[in-house]
Amino acid sequence: MEALTGWWDDFFWGSKVVAEVFIASLGLTILFGLIGAAAKLSNSKIAKKLAAAYTVIFRGTPEILVILLFYFGLAITITSIAKIFDPTVKFIDIPPFWSGTFAISLIVGSYATETFRGAFLGVNQGSIEAAKALGMSQLQLFIYIRIPEMWRIALPPFGNHMLSLVKDTALISVIGLNETLFVAKQAITVTGKPFTMYIFVGIIYLGFSSIITLTVIAVERYGKRTTTVK
Amino acid sequence: MTNEQNDPLIRISNVNKFFGDFQALKNINLKVYKGERIVICGPSGSGKSTLIRCMNRLESHNDGQIVIEGNELTDDIRDINAVRREVGMVFQSFNLFPHMTVLKNLIIAQRLVRKTSKKDAIEIAMNLLERVKIPEQANKYPIQLSGGQQQRVAIARALCMKPKIILFDEPTSALDPEMINEVLDVMIDLANDGMTMICVTHEMGFARSVADKVIFMDEGEIIEAAKPKDFFDNPKNERTKQFLKQILTH
Amino acid sequence: MNIDLNLIVESIPEMLSGFGTTLYLLIISGFLGLLLAILLLLMRISGKFYLDFPAQIYIYIFRGTPILVQIFIIYYGLPQFEYIQDSMFWIILREPTGCAILALTLNTGAYVSEILRGGVLAVNRGLIEAGSALGMNARHRFIYITTPIAIRIALPSYSNDVVSLLKSTALASTITITDMTGIARTIVSKTYAPYEIFVSLAIVYMICTFIIQKFFGFIENKMSNYTKIDSDNDK
């Protein structure tokens, strides 16, 4: 335990990074998931095919590979593009925070696409027909009928997606993101106590997972307040 | 036509049943003799299903005694299994095992519980399928059968175990109207053969023509019990009269 | 930006040499993980607190922490203790492959046990009651009624977990194992062509995923025969 002395600060900042990645990727994941679901539910053949390709690619490729690909590949692409505009550019580095966040958002977003799609399809047809019969516009229908029912259906599986996001953050350490696992590696070279450090990282991530799980349970309860009979 | 000289096959004394704070059965006393056909009726929530489910320990009673064929129903698993071997049950939603053919549905319990040989089990099963008039369905899966056919298979399945008593829990309530009679016919046939039956049902025609005794339950209590003629033509209790008025006028 | 197709073509055989390792990790961990999952499932549904609770804790820990951390704890962390090095397990734990299989097994076991539990809980209660009413004891009911139906219900989720396991094997590359990802990373560090190499690697994984999904789709079809009204079962 004493091995941790002096490292508390670093682990704290590492945890902060985990939280930041989570928030950023959560927003992007929801965005990608909604776009994907919309594409799959739309009438456009092209949109459906693109969305299908999206889910197949990102559900079939290991997360670590996507992260590596984005980190190295994206840097090369952007550098090439930048060279077109400014030939003196040597290399553009994409910070691991953003390439990692983007990568895991795309991955979990592909799962979220399926979850959201299923949730939208699960909305009670009767409610929709009643709303149309009452003359509600498509937008009103979407905001007042579809969304409220849909998020309640999507919540349990989406909770699992959020857990995936948190845990995938550890993978971004591989490309140099200074979250907790990365900090642990540094601590080990100094203290020589790999078990202690990695267990501590595990505890930190377990903490994040627990917070997310408890939050999801609380939100589920809130959702049930108005939709179930007491 | 009851055997009142012998001991009752089922004796229920002072039985109470609670679900948490809610009392589902209040001081139930009932005797059923061999060969009797009992119909239990009453509004939803009156405890009729709970009562018969207590008779084969699908529910457990909190107070009182339930004695079936001399075996008292307790928490002891041997007592429970001894009772379940002699008491058959037919469910409202049939509950046929969907992953087994009709034939397999009929023989599985015979082989596992009675340890009957496969050959004998099949013979018994086919005989009963003939009796419920669907022997040609033996190798179909339940999903391929109509509701009425499934329920007849369910009755045959219960009969394969050669029970002394059969409990029916609203056997026709989940059936489309045109299929109700094919199931009732099987039940009448069974009754005529002398099977002891306790039937929770809303089918008053069946009660009137087949039952030896009709029992009315409300809010967990037995309100009235009488022969069909007396029950339908001369109900004594106010609540019974209310109930009959509600269900007999459509 | 040039895409060096030659490089892709040359590298594919080299990467595929790692396929055997990937497959090996997948099958061994998958099998052992399934055994572990069944054990955990039985503990969870036993109704006995002293079995249920430890199983819950185990599942909570292994589903709540990143698998990479679990791999590192086993591979880098355990050697910290001398008595591990002296014990009989050291033969397994000394090798990165053994550590990877252990970590993957422990991890997938936790996930699959919950999948199996979901299947068991989804079995219609009425069917169990029918079994009870016929006099079948708890063991009979579990073997002949619950298990066949639960497996069919759990199969789609299970196939997803097998795909996840395949993707997790790529993490073995972080502890020097030369699976497909490990070899690819080596090639990239030599040729500085991440795009070509990683994209082809991704394609290989996607093909493997496709094969797994087709395989399970086939099994699901066979098992769901009895749920279709016009099955080819009529004699």
PDB file of N, CA and C in Angstrom, chain B residues 15-78:
ATOM      1  N   VAL B  15     -57.829 -23.619   6.345  1.00  0.00           N
ATOM      2  CA  VAL B  15     -56.659 -23.155   5.600  1.00  0.00           C
ATOM      3  C   VAL B  15     -56.724 -21.660   5.362  1.00  0.00           C
ATOM      4  N   ASN B  16     -55.590 -21.008   5.682  1.00  0.00           N
ATOM      5  CA  ASN B  16     -55.407 -19.594   5.364  1.00  0.00           C
ATOM      6  C   ASN B  16     -54.188 -19.451   4.479  1.00  0.00           C
ATOM      7  N   LYS B  17     -54.239 -18.474   3.575  1.00  0.00           N
ATOM      8  CA  LYS B  17     -53.060 -18.227   2.719  1.00  0.00           C
ATOM      9  C   LYS B  17     -52.877 -16.734   2.551  1.00  0.00           C
ATOM     10  N   PHE B  18     -51.646 -16.288   2.772  1.00  0.00           N
ATOM     11  CA  PHE B  18     -51.334 -14.867   2.620  1.00  0.00           C
ATOM     12  C   PHE B  18     -50.308 -14.665   1.515  1.00  0.00           C
ATOM     13  N   PHE B  19     -50.493 -13.612   0.732  1.00  0.00           N
ATOM     14  CA  PHE B  19     -49.421 -13.133  -0.136  1.00  0.00           C
ATOM     15  C   PHE B  19     -48.965 -11.827   0.483  1.00  0.00           C
ATOM     16  N   GLY B  20     -47.908 -11.874   1.295  1.00  0.00           N
ATOM     17  CA  GLY B  20     -47.511 -10.656   2.007  1.00  0.00           C
ATOM     18  C   GLY B  20     -48.599 -10.289   2.991  1.00  0.00           C
ATOM     19  N   ASP B  21     -49.159  -9.088   2.846  1.00  0.00           N
ATOM     20  CA  ASP B  21     -50.228  -8.676   3.747  1.00  0.00           C
ATOM     21  C   ASP B  21     -51.597  -9.088   3.245  1.00  0.00           C
ATOM     22  N   PHE B  22     -51.663  -9.456   1.971  1.00  0.00           N
ATOM     23  CA  PHE B  22     -52.960  -9.740   1.377  1.00  0.00           C
ATOM     24  C   PHE B  22     -53.380 -11.175   1.705  1.00  0.00           C
ATOM     25  N   GLN B  23     -54.603 -11.335   2.234  1.00  0.00           N
ATOM     26  CA  GLN B  23     -55.068 -12.676   2.567  1.00  0.00           C
ATOM     27  C   GLN B  23     -55.860 -13.241   1.400  1.00  0.00           C
ATOM     28  N   ALA B  24     -55.309 -14.262   0.752  1.00  0.00           N
ATOM     29  CA  ALA B  24     -55.955 -14.811  -0.431  1.00  0.00           C
ATOM     30  C   ALA B  24     -56.965 -15.893  -0.081  1.00  0.00           C
ATOM     31  N   LEU B  25     -56.726 -16.625   1.001  1.00  0.00           N
ATOM     32  CA  LEU B  25     -57.653 -17.669   1.416  1.00  0.00           C
ATOM     33  C   LEU B  25     -57.978 -17.492   2.894  1.00  0.00           C
ATOM     34  N   LYS B  26     -59.284 -17.482   3.208  1.00  0.00           N
ATOM     35  CA  LYS B  26     -59.690 -17.251   4.597  1.00  0.00           C
ATOM     36  C   LYS B  26     -60.458 -18.460   5.118  1.00  0.00           C
ATOM     37  N   ASN B  27     -59.811 -19.175   6.027  1.00  0.00           N
ATOM     38  CA  ASN B  27     -60.472 -20.255   6.749  1.00  0.00           C
ATOM     39  C   ASN B  27     -61.279 -21.179   5.830  1.00  0.00           C
ATOM     40  N   ILE B  28     -60.563 -21.814   4.903  1.00  0.00           N
ATOM     41  CA  ILE B  28     -61.226 -22.688   3.948  1.00  0.00           C
ATOM     42  C   ILE B  28     -61.390 -24.082   4.546  1.00  0.00           C
ATOM     43  N   ASN B  29     -62.582 -24.583   4.455  1.00  0.00           N
ATOM     44  CA  ASN B  29     -62.859 -25.960   4.866  1.00  0.00           C
ATOM     45  C   ASN B  29     -63.577 -26.664   3.734  1.00  0.00           C
ATOM     46  N   LEU B  30     -63.033 -27.795   3.322  1.00  0.00           N
ATOM     47  CA  LEU B  30     -63.605 -28.467   2.154  1.00  0.00           C
ATOM     48  C   LEU B  30     -63.291 -29.948   2.207  1.00  0.00           C
ATOM     49  N   LYS B  31     -64.274 -30.763   1.838  1.00  0.00           N
ATOM     50  CA  LYS B  31     -64.009 -32.203   1.724  1.00  0.00           C
ATOM     51  C   LYS B  31     -64.399 -32.634   0.322  1.00  0.00           C
ATOM     52  N   VAL B  32     -63.534 -33.405  -0.304  1.00  0.00           N
ATOM     53  CA  VAL B  32     -63.861 -33.921  -1.638  1.00  0.00           C
ATOM     54  C   VAL B  32     -63.781 -35.429  -1.601  1.00  0.00           C
ATOM     55  N   TYR B  33     -64.838 -36.112  -2.044  1.00  0.00           N
ATOM     56  CA  TYR B  33     -64.880 -37.569  -2.010  1.00  0.00           C
ATOM     57  C   TYR B  33     -64.558 -38.141  -3.370  1.00  0.00           C
ATOM     58  N   LYS B  34     -64.190 -39.416  -3.367  1.00  0.00           N
ATOM     59  CA  LYS B  34     -63.823 -40.083  -4.605  1.00  0.00           C
ATOM     60  C   LYS B  34     -64.975 -40.027  -5.591  1.00  0.00           C
ATOM     61  N   GLY B  35     -64.652 -39.673  -6.816  1.00  0.00           N
ATOM     62  CA  GLY B  35     -65.675 -39.663  -7.849  1.00  0.00           C
ATOM     63  C   GLY B  35     -66.487 -38.384  -7.911  1.00  0.00           C
ATOM     64  N   GLU B  36     -66.216 -37.461  -6.975  1.00  0.00           N
ATOM     65  CA  GLU B  36     -66.988 -36.217  -7.005  1.00  0.00           C
ATOM     66  C   GLU B  36     -66.498 -35.293  -8.104  1.00  0.00           C
ATOM     67  N   ARG B  37     -67.428 -34.533  -8.680  1.00  0.00           N
ATOM     68  CA  ARG B  37     -67.055 -33.502  -9.637  1.00  0.00           C
ATOM     69  C   ARG B  37     -67.425 -32.165  -9.014  1.00  0.00           C
ATOM     70  N   ILE B  38     -66.402 -31.371  -8.700  1.00  0.00           N
ATOM     71  CA  ILE B  38     -66.617 -30.086  -8.023  1.00  0.00           C
ATOM     72  C   ILE B  38     -66.302 -28.962  -8.988  1.00  0.00           C
ATOM     73  N   VAL B  39     -67.185 -27.973  -9.054  1.00  0.00           N
ATOM     74  CA  VAL B  39     -66.883 -26.771  -9.832  1.00  0.00           C
ATOM     75  C   VAL B  39     -66.749 -25.605  -8.871  1.00  0.00           C
ATOM     76  N   ILE B  40     -65.680 -24.846  -9.015  1.00  0.00           N
ATOM     77  CA  ILE B  40     -65.495 -23.652  -8.184  1.00  0.00           C
ATOM     78  C   ILE B  40     -65.628 -22.434  -9.075  1.00  0.00           C
ATOM     79  N   CYS B  41     -66.513 -21.503  -8.693  1.00  0.00           N
ATOM     80  CA  CYS B  41     -66.651 -20.292  -9.493  1.00  0.00           C
ATOM     81  C   CYS B  41     -66.566 -19.073  -8.590  1.00  0.00           C
ATOM     82  N   GLY B  42     -66.446 -17.911  -9.219  1.00  0.00           N
ATOM     83  CA  GLY B  42     -66.359 -16.686  -8.428  1.00  0.00           C
ATOM     84  C   GLY B  42     -65.666 -15.608  -9.220  1.00  0.00           C
ATOM     85  N   PRO B  43     -65.724 -14.366  -8.751  1.00  0.00           N
ATOM     86  CA  PRO B  43     -65.091 -13.269  -9.485  1.00  0.00           C
ATOM     87  C   PRO B  43     -63.562 -13.374  -9.442  1.00  0.00           C
ATOM     88  N   SER B  44     -62.890 -12.535 -10.255  1.00  0.00           N
ATOM     89  CA  SER B  44     -61.421 -12.540 -10.261  1.00  0.00           C
ATOM     90  C   SER B  44     -60.909 -12.154  -8.895  1.00  0.00           C
ATOM     91  N   GLY B  45     -59.832 -12.813  -8.488  1.00  0.00           N
ATOM     92  CA  GLY B  45     -59.245 -12.438  -7.215  1.00  0.00           C
ATOM     93  C   GLY B  45     -59.942 -13.080  -6.039  1.00  0.00           C
ATOM     94  N   SER B  46     -60.908 -13.988  -6.313  1.00  0.00           N
ATOM     95  CA  SER B  46     -61.643 -14.581  -5.200  1.00  0.00           C
ATOM     96  C   SER B  46     -60.841 -15.675  -4.508  1.00  0.00           C
ATOM     97  N   GLY B  47     -59.739 -16.109  -5.126  1.00  0.00           N
ATOM     98  CA  GLY B  47     -58.913 -17.120  -4.486  1.00  0.00           C
ATOM     99  C   GLY B  47     -59.132 -18.518  -5.028  1.00  0.00           C
ATOM    100  N   LYS B  48     -59.978 -18.659  -6.060  1.00  0.00           N
ATOM    101  CA  LYS B  48     -60.269 -20.009  -6.540  1.00  0.00           C
ATOM    102  C   LYS B  48     -59.043 -20.692  -7.136  1.00  0.00           C
ATOM    103  N   SER B  49     -58.279 -19.951  -7.963  1.00  0.00           N
ATOM    104  CA  SER B  49     -57.057 -20.546  -8.509  1.00  0.00           C
ATOM    105  C   SER B  49     -56.071 -20.840  -7.397  1.00  0.00           C
ATOM    106  N   THR B  50     -55.927 -19.903  -6.471  1.00  0.00           N
ATOM    107  CA  THR B  50     -55.007 -20.100  -5.365  1.00  0.00           C
ATOM    108  C   THR B  50     -55.355 -21.376  -4.607  1.00  0.00           C
ATOM    109  N   LEU B  51     -56.648 -21.595  -4.404  1.00  0.00           N
ATOM    110  CA  LEU B  51     -57.066 -22.771  -3.652  1.00  0.00           C
ATOM    111  C   LEU B  51     -56.636 -24.061  -4.334  1.00  0.00           C
ATOM    112  N   ILE B  52     -56.942 -24.179  -5.628  1.00  0.00           N
ATOM    113  CA  ILE B  52     -56.555 -25.454  -6.239  1.00  0.00           C
ATOM    114  C   ILE B  52     -55.049 -25.567  -6.412  1.00  0.00           C
ATOM    115  N   ARG B  53     -54.355 -24.439  -6.574  1.00  0.00           N
ATOM    116  CA  ARG B  53     -52.900 -24.506  -6.669  1.00  0.00           C
ATOM    117  C   ARG B  53     -52.284 -24.917  -5.341  1.00  0.00           C
ATOM    118  N   CYS B  54     -53.001 -24.683  -4.246  1.00  0.00           N
ATOM    119  CA  CYS B  54     -52.501 -25.164  -2.957  1.00  0.00           C
ATOM    120  C   CYS B  54     -52.612 -26.677  -2.870  1.00  0.00           C
ATOM    121  N   MET B  55     -53.546 -27.236  -3.633  1.00  0.00           N
ATOM    122  CA  MET B  55     -53.766 -28.680  -3.522  1.00  0.00           C
ATOM    123  C   MET B  55     -52.628 -29.491  -4.124  1.00  0.00           C
ATOM    124  N   ASN B  56     -51.858 -28.915  -5.041  1.00  0.00           N
ATOM    125  CA  ASN B  56     -50.668 -29.651  -5.481  1.00  0.00           C
ATOM    126  C   ASN B  56     -49.389 -28.875  -5.187  1.00  0.00           C
ATOM    127  N   ARG B  57     -49.508 -27.998  -4.200  1.00  0.00           N
ATOM    128  CA  ARG B  57     -48.355 -27.295  -3.662  1.00  0.00           C
ATOM    129  C   ARG B  57     -47.670 -26.371  -4.669  1.00  0.00           C
ATOM    130  N   LEU B  58     -48.378 -25.944  -5.688  1.00  0.00           N
ATOM    131  CA  LEU B  58     -47.799 -24.895  -6.522  1.00  0.00           C
ATOM    132  C   LEU B  58     -47.820 -23.593  -5.724  1.00  0.00           C
ATOM    133  N   GLU B  59     -48.761 -23.526  -4.762  1.00  0.00           N
ATOM    134  CA  GLU B  59     -48.723 -22.483  -3.738  1.00  0.00           C
ATOM    135  C   GLU B  59     -48.707 -23.209  -2.407  1.00  0.00           C
ATOM    136  N   SER B  60     -48.130 -22.575  -1.380  1.00  0.00           N
ATOM    137  CA  SER B  60     -48.160 -23.233  -0.078  1.00  0.00           C
ATOM    138  C   SER B  60     -49.030 -22.458   0.886  1.00  0.00           C
ATOM    139  N   HIS B  61     -49.852 -23.208   1.633  1.00  0.00           N
ATOM    140  CA  HIS B  61     -50.769 -22.549   2.553  1.00  0.00           C
ATOM    141  C   HIS B  61     -50.035 -22.205   3.835  1.00  0.00           C
ATOM    142  N   ASN B  62     -50.489 -21.149   4.511  1.00  0.00           N
ATOM    143  CA  ASN B  62     -49.813 -20.701   5.730  1.00  0.00           C
ATOM    144  C   ASN B  62     -50.352 -21.369   6.989  1.00  0.00           C
ATOM    145  N   ASP B  63     -51.675 -21.540   7.072  1.00  0.00           N
ATOM    146  CA  ASP B  63     -52.275 -22.187   8.253  1.00  0.00           C
ATOM    147  C   ASP B  63     -53.134 -23.344   7.800  1.00  0.00           C
ATOM    148  N   GLY B  64     -53.436 -24.200   8.757  1.00  0.00           N
ATOM    149  CA  GLY B  64     -54.412 -25.252   8.475  1.00  0.00           C
ATOM    150  C   GLY B  64     -53.755 -26.455   7.839  1.00  0.00           C
ATOM    151  N   GLN B  65     -54.609 -27.391   7.434  1.00  0.00           N
ATOM    152  CA  GLN B  65     -54.073 -28.627   6.869  1.00  0.00           C
ATOM    153  C   GLN B  65     -54.719 -28.947   5.543  1.00  0.00           C
ATOM    154  N   ILE B  66     -53.913 -29.492   4.659  1.00  0.00           N
ATOM    155  CA  ILE B  66     -54.461 -30.066   3.432  1.00  0.00           C
ATOM    156  C   ILE B  66     -53.987 -31.508   3.399  1.00  0.00           C
ATOM    157  N   VAL B  67     -54.957 -32.431   3.414  1.00  0.00           N
ATOM    158  CA  VAL B  67     -54.601 -33.849   3.416  1.00  0.00           C
ATOM    159  C   VAL B  67     -55.172 -34.485   2.165  1.00  0.00           C
ATOM    160  N   ILE B  68     -54.311 -35.063   1.360  1.00  0.00           N
ATOM    161  CA  ILE B  68     -54.764 -35.666   0.111  1.00  0.00           C
ATOM    162  C   ILE B  68     -54.447 -37.159   0.153  1.00  0.00           C
ATOM    163  N   GLU B  69     -55.501 -37.971   0.105  1.00  0.00           N
ATOM    164  CA  GLU B  69     -55.325 -39.423   0.146  1.00  0.00           C
ATOM    165  C   GLU B  69     -54.498 -39.837   1.335  1.00  0.00           C
ATOM    166  N   GLY B  70     -54.720 -39.204   2.459  1.00  0.00           N
ATOM    167  CA  GLY B  70     -53.968 -39.564   3.643  1.00  0.00           C
ATOM    168  C   GLY B  70     -52.610 -38.903   3.754  1.00  0.00           C
ATOM    169  N   ASN B  71     -52.116 -38.274   2.688  1.00  0.00           N
ATOM    170  CA  ASN B  71     -50.830 -37.582   2.777  1.00  0.00           C
ATOM    171  C   ASN B  71     -51.048 -36.114   3.097  1.00  0.00           C
ATOM    172  N   GLU B  72     -50.446 -35.655   4.220  1.00  0.00           N
ATOM    173  CA  GLU B  72     -50.599 -34.238   4.489  1.00  0.00           C
ATOM    174  C   GLU B  72     -49.566 -33.446   3.706  1.00  0.00           C
ATOM    175  N   LEU B  73     -50.004 -32.343   3.122  1.00  0.00           N
ATOM    176  CA  LEU B  73     -49.105 -31.497   2.347  1.00  0.00           C
ATOM    177  C   LEU B  73     -48.309 -30.594   3.265  1.00  0.00           C
ATOM    178  N   THR B  74     -46.983 -30.849   3.324  1.00  0.00           N
ATOM    179  CA  THR B  74     -46.141 -29.986   4.146  1.00  0.00           C
ATOM    180  C   THR B  74     -44.988 -29.489   3.291  1.00  0.00           C
ATOM    181  N   ASP B  75     -43.976 -28.910   3.966  1.00  0.00           N
ATOM    182  CA  ASP B  75     -42.814 -28.458   3.220  1.00  0.00           C
ATOM    183  C   ASP B  75     -41.927 -29.605   2.783  1.00  0.00           C
ATOM    184  N   ASP B  76     -42.180 -30.789   3.348  1.00  0.00           N
ATOM    185  CA  ASP B  76     -41.332 -31.934   3.023  1.00  0.00           C
ATOM    186  C   ASP B  76     -41.518 -32.330   1.568  1.00  0.00           C
ATOM    187  N   ILE B  77     -40.408 -32.361   0.853  1.00  0.00           N
ATOM    188  CA  ILE B  77     -40.485 -32.592  -0.587  1.00  0.00           C
ATOM    189  C   ILE B  77     -41.036 -33.979  -0.907  1.00  0.00           C
ATOM    190  N   ARG B  78     -40.819 -34.937  -0.009  1.00  0.00           N
ATOM    191  CA  ARG B  78     -41.327 -36.277  -0.292  1.00  0.00           C
ATOM    192  C   ARG B  78     -42.847 -36.292  -0.241  1.00  0.00           C
TER     193      ARG B  78
END
